[in-house]
Amino acid sequence: MTIQRIASKWEKTKVIRRKESLRTYIPDTRKYSSDHLREMLETYEMVYVKPDHGTYGNGVMCAEYWMDDFFPDSPIQLKLRYGIEYELFPTIEELHNAISLKIGQKPYLIQKGIHLLTYRRRKFDIRALVQCTPSNTWETTGFIGRVAAPQKVITNYHGGGNVLPIEDLLGPHLTAREFAALYKEMKLVGVQVAAQLARKFPNLKEIGLDIAIDDQLQIWILEVNTLPALFPFKMLQNKDIYKKIRRYAIAYGRLKAKTAK
Ligand SMILES: Nc1ncnc2c1ncn2[C@@H]1O[C@H](COP(=O)(O)OP(=O)(O)O)[C@@H](O)[C@H]1O
Ligand SMILES: [Mg+2]
């Protein structure tokens, strides 16, 4: 039996949105269009535009209102950021034209932008790994923090980001008690998302959740990956975490057990 993978972010968002208790964790997400760009910029002031079938942060852009601090009387503009580059536009229409040129005919999504917490002035988010246990329940088995490269709007490792334990990243923002509560909530959200997706996709065995934490310490699910990388968890100091991840992955057939020599 092959492990279920789902490429479309839109499909996954639709399924997890059906679960009432998960809705508060999902930033407003729609198919990209000029109307949605206008409406969402007016509502949220910052939005992310990303390919429905994207990976590694490729094609991810961020658009927001922008004011020139040196010339406060100059008109508000719109800033489109991608990679380490940016462009400014006087109107939403022109911003839309520039985005359209970049995305061509490919399906893209637009999502409410979350103001990520920062670590040494770099944005970070959290990858949670949720796996099917050998006794066929769901368990959030690991967390890893991902720090964006300077000036980048994405935290992906393949986009130049680096990984650090979540304790190091969240430590400066939270008390021990707040950390414990957030940790518990993230574990629970992970299990609930997996269980909800598995209702529609019964052969699902593992997911990777991209979790953003904003300055109000609210948890947001940016996306759900169905082919999550396992290797980042190897670097955690607590070696028991990766041992368990490996053991579970062998049990459901993602990894092969080492044969005795
Ligand atoms: N709505 C958002 N608000 C803030 N940051 C976002 C948002 N969506 C994506 N990002 C940033 O971009 C990265 C890549 O986006 P993601 O949706 O995970 O696509 P990919 O499949 O390419 O990893 C995220 O890990 C996060 O750092
Ligand atoms: Mg991602």
mmCIF file of C-alpha atoms and ligand atoms in Angstrom:
data_model
loop_
_atom_site.group_PDB
_atom_site.id
_atom_site.type_symbol
_atom_site.label_atom_id
_atom_site.label_comp_id
_atom_site.label_asym_id
_atom_site.label_seq_id
_atom_site.Cartn_x
_atom_site.Cartn_y
_atom_site.Cartn_z
ATOM 1 C CA MET A 1 0.000 0.000 0.000
ATOM 2 C CA THR A 2 1.491 3.340 -0.997
ATOM 3 C CA ILE A 3 1.562 6.204 1.425
ATOM 4 C CA GLN A 4 -0.873 8.961 0.470
ATOM 5 C CA ARG A 5 0.616 12.244 -0.748
ATOM 6 C CA ILE A 6 -1.418 15.317 -1.762
ATOM 7 C CA ALA A 7 0.285 18.079 -3.753
ATOM 8 C CA SER A 8 -2.446 20.718 -3.936
ATOM 9 C CA LYS A 9 -2.380 23.169 -1.021
ATOM 10 C CA TRP A 10 -5.936 24.180 -1.963
ATOM 11 C CA GLU A 11 -7.243 20.604 -1.653
ATOM 12 C CA LYS A 12 -5.617 20.186 1.758
ATOM 13 C CA THR A 13 -6.865 23.561 3.000
ATOM 14 C CA LYS A 14 -10.439 22.720 1.966
ATOM 15 C CA VAL A 15 -10.351 19.433 3.894
ATOM 16 C CA ILE A 16 -8.908 20.806 7.128
ATOM 17 C CA ARG A 17 -11.212 23.836 7.030
ATOM 18 C CA ARG A 18 -14.192 21.496 7.311
ATOM 19 C CA LYS A 19 -13.245 20.796 10.903
ATOM 20 C CA GLU A 20 -14.712 23.548 13.050
ATOM 21 C CA SER A 21 -12.041 23.398 15.763
ATOM 22 C CA LEU A 22 -9.263 23.861 13.186
ATOM 23 C CA ARG A 23 -10.716 26.889 11.427
ATOM 24 C CA THR A 24 -9.226 29.449 13.797
ATOM 25 C CA TYR A 25 -5.759 28.152 12.940
ATOM 26 C CA ILE A 26 -6.058 28.556 9.175
ATOM 27 C CA PRO A 27 -5.277 31.989 7.749
ATOM 28 C CA ASP A 28 -7.878 33.166 5.217
ATOM 29 C CA THR A 29 -6.814 31.399 1.990
ATOM 30 C CA ARG A 30 -8.334 31.845 -1.484
ATOM 31 C CA LYS A 31 -7.512 31.182 -5.094
ATOM 32 C CA TYR A 32 -5.448 34.032 -6.475
ATOM 33 C CA SER A 33 -7.338 36.663 -8.496
ATOM 34 C CA SER A 34 -7.174 40.447 -8.831
ATOM 35 C CA ASP A 35 -10.401 40.798 -6.812
ATOM 36 C CA HIS A 36 -9.046 38.629 -4.009
ATOM 37 C CA LEU A 37 -5.769 40.558 -4.050
ATOM 38 C CA ARG A 38 -7.652 43.831 -3.578
ATOM 39 C CA GLU A 39 -10.049 42.520 -0.935
ATOM 40 C CA MET A 40 -7.380 40.763 1.059
ATOM 41 C CA LEU A 41 -4.894 43.635 0.947
ATOM 42 C CA GLU A 42 -7.643 45.960 2.162
ATOM 43 C CA THR A 43 -8.500 43.568 4.981
ATOM 44 C CA TYR A 44 -5.086 42.267 6.079
ATOM 45 C CA GLU A 45 -2.568 44.818 4.717
ATOM 46 C CA MET A 46 -0.075 42.022 4.102
ATOM 47 C CA VAL A 47 -0.687 38.898 1.995
ATOM 48 C CA TYR A 48 1.274 35.919 0.708
ATOM 49 C CA VAL A 49 0.879 34.696 -2.863
ATOM 50 C CA LYS A 50 2.090 31.154 -3.505
ATOM 51 C CA PRO A 51 1.826 28.343 -6.046
ATOM 52 C CA ASP A 52 -0.863 25.772 -5.304
ATOM 53 C CA HIS A 53 1.638 22.990 -6.068
ATOM 54 C CA GLY A 54 4.757 24.657 -4.704
ATOM 55 C CA THR A 55 7.597 23.307 -2.595
ATOM 56 C CA TYR A 56 10.786 24.653 -0.997
ATOM 57 C CA GLY A 57 9.376 28.171 -0.938
ATOM 58 C CA ASN A 58 9.698 28.465 -4.733
ATOM 59 C CA GLY A 59 7.466 31.148 -6.216
ATOM 60 C CA VAL A 60 6.341 32.463 -2.812
ATOM 61 C CA MET A 61 5.781 36.241 -2.765
ATOM 62 C CA CYS A 62 4.683 38.724 -0.151
ATOM 63 C CA ALA A 63 2.722 41.890 -0.936
ATOM 64 C CA GLU A 64 2.024 44.720 1.498
ATOM 65 C CA TYR A 65 1.288 48.420 1.805
ATOM 66 C CA TRP A 66 4.467 50.410 2.092
ATOM 67 C CA MET A 67 5.230 53.900 3.328
ATOM 68 C CA ASP A 68 8.503 55.707 2.847
ATOM 69 C CA ASP A 69 9.643 56.555 6.399
ATOM 70 C CA PHE A 70 11.982 59.266 5.122
ATOM 71 C CA PHE A 71 9.230 61.020 3.181
ATOM 72 C CA PRO A 72 6.075 60.554 5.260
ATOM 73 C CA ASP A 73 4.112 62.864 2.940
ATOM 74 C CA SER A 74 4.714 60.709 -0.117
ATOM 75 C CA PRO A 75 1.819 58.467 -1.203
ATOM 76 C CA ILE A 76 1.447 54.952 0.180
ATOM 77 C CA GLN A 77 2.725 52.355 -2.271
ATOM 78 C CA LEU A 78 2.548 48.601 -2.587
ATOM 79 C CA LYS A 79 5.621 46.478 -2.090
ATOM 80 C CA LEU A 80 6.028 43.071 -3.686
ATOM 81 C CA ARG A 81 8.776 40.943 -2.144
ATOM 82 C CA TYR A 82 10.202 37.686 -3.498
ATOM 83 C CA GLY A 83 13.615 36.143 -2.940
ATOM 84 C CA ILE A 84 15.681 39.050 -1.651
ATOM 85 C CA GLU A 85 14.257 41.409 -4.232
ATOM 86 C CA TYR A 86 11.363 43.815 -4.133
ATOM 87 C CA GLU A 87 9.430 46.140 -6.421
ATOM 88 C CA LEU A 88 7.159 49.054 -5.605
ATOM 89 C CA PHE A 89 3.857 49.848 -7.304
ATOM 90 C CA PRO A 90 1.572 52.868 -7.022
ATOM 91 C CA THR A 91 -1.695 50.901 -7.411
ATOM 92 C CA ILE A 92 -3.117 47.450 -6.717
ATOM 93 C CA GLU A 93 -3.818 47.139 -10.433
ATOM 94 C CA GLU A 94 -0.149 47.523 -11.299
ATOM 95 C CA LEU A 95 0.807 45.163 -8.505
ATOM 96 C CA HIS A 96 -1.618 42.609 -9.917
ATOM 97 C CA ASN A 97 -0.145 42.995 -13.423
ATOM 98 C CA ALA A 98 3.339 42.293 -12.075
ATOM 99 C CA ILE A 99 2.133 39.244 -10.098
ATOM 100 C CA SER A 100 0.233 37.947 -13.160
ATOM 101 C CA LEU A 101 3.390 38.109 -15.245
ATOM 102 C CA LYS A 102 5.242 36.027 -12.682
ATOM 103 C CA ILE A 103 2.589 33.383 -12.216
ATOM 104 C CA GLY A 104 1.438 32.941 -15.817
ATOM 105 C CA GLN A 105 -1.198 30.247 -16.134
ATOM 106 C CA LYS A 106 -0.258 28.328 -12.999
ATOM 107 C CA PRO A 107 -2.813 28.092 -10.180
ATOM 108 C CA TYR A 108 -1.770 30.272 -7.256
ATOM 109 C CA LEU A 109 -3.238 30.941 -3.830
ATOM 110 C CA ILE A 110 -3.431 34.116 -1.811
ATOM 111 C CA GLN A 111 -3.295 33.956 1.969
ATOM 112 C CA LYS A 112 -3.512 36.368 4.853
ATOM 113 C CA GLY A 113 0.073 37.280 5.801
ATOM 114 C CA ILE A 114 1.149 36.389 9.313
ATOM 115 C CA HIS A 115 3.702 38.584 11.058
ATOM 116 C CA LEU A 116 6.130 35.887 12.139
ATOM 117 C CA LEU A 117 8.119 36.172 15.333
ATOM 118 C CA THR A 118 11.786 36.934 14.768
ATOM 119 C CA TYR A 119 15.094 35.616 16.040
ATOM 120 C CA ARG A 120 18.014 38.025 15.694
ATOM 121 C CA ARG A 121 15.866 40.068 13.293
ATOM 122 C CA ARG A 122 15.107 37.083 11.062
ATOM 123 C CA LYS A 123 11.639 35.625 10.657
ATOM 124 C CA PHE A 124 11.079 32.105 11.890
ATOM 125 C CA ASP A 125 8.384 29.478 11.796
ATOM 126 C CA ILE A 126 8.060 25.928 13.045
ATOM 127 C CA ARG A 127 7.879 22.557 11.321
ATOM 128 C CA ALA A 128 5.913 19.941 13.251
ATOM 129 C CA LEU A 129 6.094 16.303 12.226
ATOM 130 C CA VAL A 130 3.005 14.181 12.812
ATOM 131 C CA GLN A 131 3.199 10.430 12.266
ATOM 132 C CA CYS A 132 1.024 7.373 12.367
ATOM 133 C CA THR A 133 2.160 5.272 15.333
ATOM 134 C CA PRO A 134 2.641 1.487 15.169
ATOM 135 C CA SER A 135 -0.648 1.201 17.090
ATOM 136 C CA ASN A 136 -2.389 3.252 14.407
ATOM 137 C CA THR A 137 -2.973 6.499 16.254
ATOM 138 C CA TRP A 138 -1.546 9.950 15.423
ATOM 139 C CA GLU A 139 1.334 11.491 17.321
ATOM 140 C CA THR A 140 3.229 14.771 16.882
ATOM 141 C CA THR A 141 6.733 13.345 17.131
ATOM 142 C CA GLY A 142 8.996 16.354 16.571
ATOM 143 C CA PHE A 143 9.360 20.092 16.167
ATOM 144 C CA ILE A 144 12.104 22.055 14.522
ATOM 145 C CA GLY A 145 12.449 25.808 14.152
ATOM 146 C CA ARG A 146 13.269 27.333 10.775
ATOM 147 C CA VAL A 147 14.903 30.732 10.503
ATOM 148 C CA ALA A 148 14.732 32.711 7.259
ATOM 149 C CA ALA A 149 17.881 33.946 5.574
ATOM 150 C CA PRO A 150 18.283 37.736 5.979
ATOM 151 C CA GLN A 151 15.660 39.730 4.051
ATOM 152 C CA LYS A 152 13.840 36.642 2.811
ATOM 153 C CA VAL A 153 10.090 36.165 3.061
ATOM 154 C CA ILE A 154 10.406 32.362 3.311
ATOM 155 C CA THR A 155 11.988 30.211 6.012
ATOM 156 C CA ASN A 156 12.538 27.074 3.908
ATOM 157 C CA TYR A 157 15.869 25.306 4.293
ATOM 158 C CA HIS A 158 16.106 25.089 0.509
ATOM 159 C CA GLY A 159 15.636 28.854 0.387
ATOM 160 C CA GLY A 160 18.725 29.479 2.503
ATOM 161 C CA GLY A 161 17.068 29.211 5.919
ATOM 162 C CA ASN A 162 18.618 27.331 8.805
ATOM 163 C CA VAL A 163 17.194 25.128 11.511
ATOM 164 C CA LEU A 164 17.354 25.563 15.268
ATOM 165 C CA PRO A 165 15.578 23.991 18.246
ATOM 166 C CA ILE A 166 12.253 25.708 18.941
ATOM 167 C CA GLU A 167 13.313 26.307 22.553
ATOM 168 C CA ASP A 168 16.076 28.636 21.305
ATOM 169 C CA LEU A 169 13.733 30.536 19.000
ATOM 170 C CA LEU A 170 10.738 30.861 21.289
ATOM 171 C CA GLY A 171 12.732 31.281 24.508
ATOM 172 C CA PRO A 172 13.173 35.063 24.173
ATOM 173 C CA HIS A 173 9.445 35.544 23.453
ATOM 174 C CA LEU A 174 7.794 33.312 26.051
ATOM 175 C CA THR A 175 7.815 32.433 29.717
ATOM 176 C CA ALA A 176 8.321 28.749 30.578
ATOM 177 C CA ARG A 177 4.623 28.453 31.317
ATOM 178 C CA GLU A 178 3.618 30.043 27.991
ATOM 179 C CA PHE A 179 6.049 27.782 26.173
ATOM 180 C CA ALA A 180 4.566 24.679 27.795
ATOM 181 C CA ALA A 181 1.034 25.758 26.831
ATOM 182 C CA LEU A 182 2.006 26.559 23.237
ATOM 183 C CA TYR A 183 3.896 23.282 22.921
ATOM 184 C CA LYS A 184 0.861 21.338 24.068
ATOM 185 C CA GLU A 185 -1.428 23.239 21.709
ATOM 186 C CA MET A 186 0.863 22.671 18.709
ATOM 187 C CA LYS A 187 1.028 18.934 19.444
ATOM 188 C CA LEU A 188 -2.741 18.759 19.620
ATOM 189 C CA VAL A 189 -3.250 20.799 16.440
ATOM 190 C CA GLY A 190 -0.834 18.453 14.646
ATOM 191 C CA VAL A 191 -2.813 15.383 15.651
ATOM 192 C CA GLN A 192 -6.136 17.021 14.751
ATOM 193 C CA VAL A 193 -4.955 18.089 11.295
ATOM 194 C CA ALA A 194 -3.650 14.597 10.558
ATOM 195 C CA ALA A 195 -6.859 12.946 11.765
ATOM 196 C CA GLN A 196 -8.977 15.329 9.698
ATOM 197 C CA LEU A 197 -6.961 14.777 6.503
ATOM 198 C CA ALA A 198 -6.983 11.013 7.070
ATOM 199 C CA ARG A 199 -10.787 11.015 6.987
ATOM 200 C CA LYS A 200 -10.570 11.939 3.311
ATOM 201 C CA PHE A 201 -7.216 10.248 2.595
ATOM 202 C CA PRO A 202 -7.075 6.992 4.562
ATOM 203 C CA ASN A 203 -3.564 6.027 3.424
ATOM 204 C CA LEU A 204 -2.012 9.102 4.966
ATOM 205 C CA LYS A 205 0.831 8.142 7.338
ATOM 206 C CA GLU A 206 2.766 11.316 8.008
ATOM 207 C CA ILE A 207 2.456 15.069 7.617
ATOM 208 C CA GLY A 208 4.661 18.091 8.181
ATOM 209 C CA LEU A 209 2.882 21.192 9.409
ATOM 210 C CA ASP A 210 4.330 24.639 8.769
ATOM 211 C CA ILE A 211 3.269 26.566 11.850
ATOM 212 C CA ALA A 212 3.586 30.310 12.252
ATOM 213 C CA ILE A 213 3.441 32.005 15.627
ATOM 214 C CA ASP A 214 2.471 35.687 15.533
ATOM 215 C CA ASP A 215 3.221 38.414 18.045
ATOM 216 C CA GLN A 216 -0.007 37.612 19.904
ATOM 217 C CA LEU A 217 1.350 34.047 20.309
ATOM 218 C CA GLN A 218 -1.455 32.755 18.146
ATOM 219 C CA ILE A 219 -0.760 29.573 16.174
ATOM 220 C CA TRP A 220 -1.357 29.591 12.409
ATOM 221 C CA ILE A 221 -1.105 26.680 9.976
ATOM 222 C CA LEU A 222 0.641 28.016 6.867
ATOM 223 C CA GLU A 223 0.591 24.740 4.995
ATOM 224 C CA VAL A 224 0.492 20.980 5.388
ATOM 225 C CA ASN A 225 3.096 18.841 3.638
ATOM 226 C CA THR A 226 2.410 15.209 2.913
ATOM 227 C CA LEU A 227 6.010 14.286 2.100
ATOM 228 C CA PRO A 228 7.795 15.859 5.052
ATOM 229 C CA ALA A 229 11.587 15.792 5.326
ATOM 230 C CA LEU A 230 12.756 13.653 8.237
ATOM 231 C CA PHE A 231 16.478 14.494 8.234
ATOM 232 C CA PRO A 232 16.202 17.899 9.995
ATOM 233 C CA PHE A 233 15.104 16.115 13.157
ATOM 234 C CA LYS A 234 18.431 14.262 13.237
ATOM 235 C CA MET A 235 20.145 17.407 14.423
ATOM 236 C CA LEU A 236 18.151 17.677 17.612
ATOM 237 C CA GLN A 237 20.275 17.073 20.678
ATOM 238 C CA ASN A 238 17.757 14.650 22.114
ATOM 239 C CA LYS A 239 18.562 11.623 19.955
ATOM 240 C CA ASP A 240 15.508 9.741 21.207
ATOM 241 C CA ILE A 241 13.319 12.008 19.058
ATOM 242 C CA TYR A 242 14.840 10.923 15.756
ATOM 243 C CA LYS A 243 15.022 7.301 16.930
ATOM 244 C CA LYS A 244 11.276 7.314 17.418
ATOM 245 C CA ILE A 245 10.623 9.160 14.130
ATOM 246 C CA ARG A 246 12.684 6.490 12.351
ATOM 247 C CA ARG A 247 10.990 3.638 14.159
ATOM 248 C CA TYR A 248 7.537 4.912 13.202
ATOM 249 C CA ALA A 249 8.641 5.604 9.602
ATOM 250 C CA ILE A 250 9.938 2.046 9.291
ATOM 251 C CA ALA A 251 6.665 0.692 10.675
ATOM 252 C CA TYR A 252 4.574 2.421 7.968
ATOM 253 C CA GLY A 253 7.063 1.799 5.199
ATOM 254 C CA ARG A 254 8.650 5.175 4.481
ATOM 255 C CA LEU A 255 12.107 4.018 5.613
ATOM 256 C CA LYS A 256 13.750 0.609 5.383
ATOM 257 C CA ALA A 257 15.104 -1.052 8.509
ATOM 258 C CA LYS A 258 18.860 -1.584 8.464
ATOM 259 C CA THR A 259 19.556 -5.252 7.865
ATOM 260 C CA ALA A 260 21.924 -6.949 10.312
ATOM 261 C CA LYS A 261 25.378 -7.560 8.882
HETATM 262 N N1 LIG B 1 0.562 33.390 5.106
HETATM 263 C C1 LIG B 1 1.853 33.491 5.401
HETATM 264 N N2 LIG B 1 2.299 34.382 6.318
HETATM 265 C C2 LIG B 1 3.611 34.473 6.638
HETATM 266 N N3 LIG B 1 4.580 33.714 6.082
HETATM 267 C C3 LIG B 1 4.197 32.809 5.136
HETATM 268 C C4 LIG B 1 2.831 32.645 4.760
HETATM 269 N N4 LIG B 1 2.763 31.672 3.822
HETATM 270 C C5 LIG B 1 4.038 31.254 3.615
HETATM 271 N N5 LIG B 1 4.916 31.935 4.398
HETATM 272 C C6 LIG B 1 6.379 31.757 4.443
HETATM 273 O O1 LIG B 1 6.798 31.142 3.244
HETATM 274 C C7 LIG B 1 7.293 29.820 3.496
HETATM 275 C C8 LIG B 1 6.892 28.902 2.346
HETATM 276 O O2 LIG B 1 5.476 28.849 2.216
HETATM 277 P P1 LIG B 1 4.694 27.472 2.183
HETATM 278 O O3 LIG B 1 3.256 27.795 2.144
HETATM 279 O O4 LIG B 1 5.167 26.606 3.293
HETATM 280 O O5 LIG B 1 5.122 26.871 0.757
HETATM 281 P P2 LIG B 1 6.171 25.723 0.346
HETATM 282 O O6 LIG B 1 5.339 24.551 -0.022
HETATM 283 O O7 LIG B 1 6.925 26.262 -0.814
HETATM 284 O O8 LIG B 1 7.038 25.421 1.552
HETATM 285 C C9 LIG B 1 6.700 29.448 4.846
HETATM 286 O O9 LIG B 1 7.462 28.473 5.519
HETATM 287 C C10 LIG B 1 6.744 30.790 5.570
HETATM 288 O O10 LIG B 1 8.051 31.087 6.009
HETATM 289 MG MG MG B 2 6.358 24.909 3.425
#
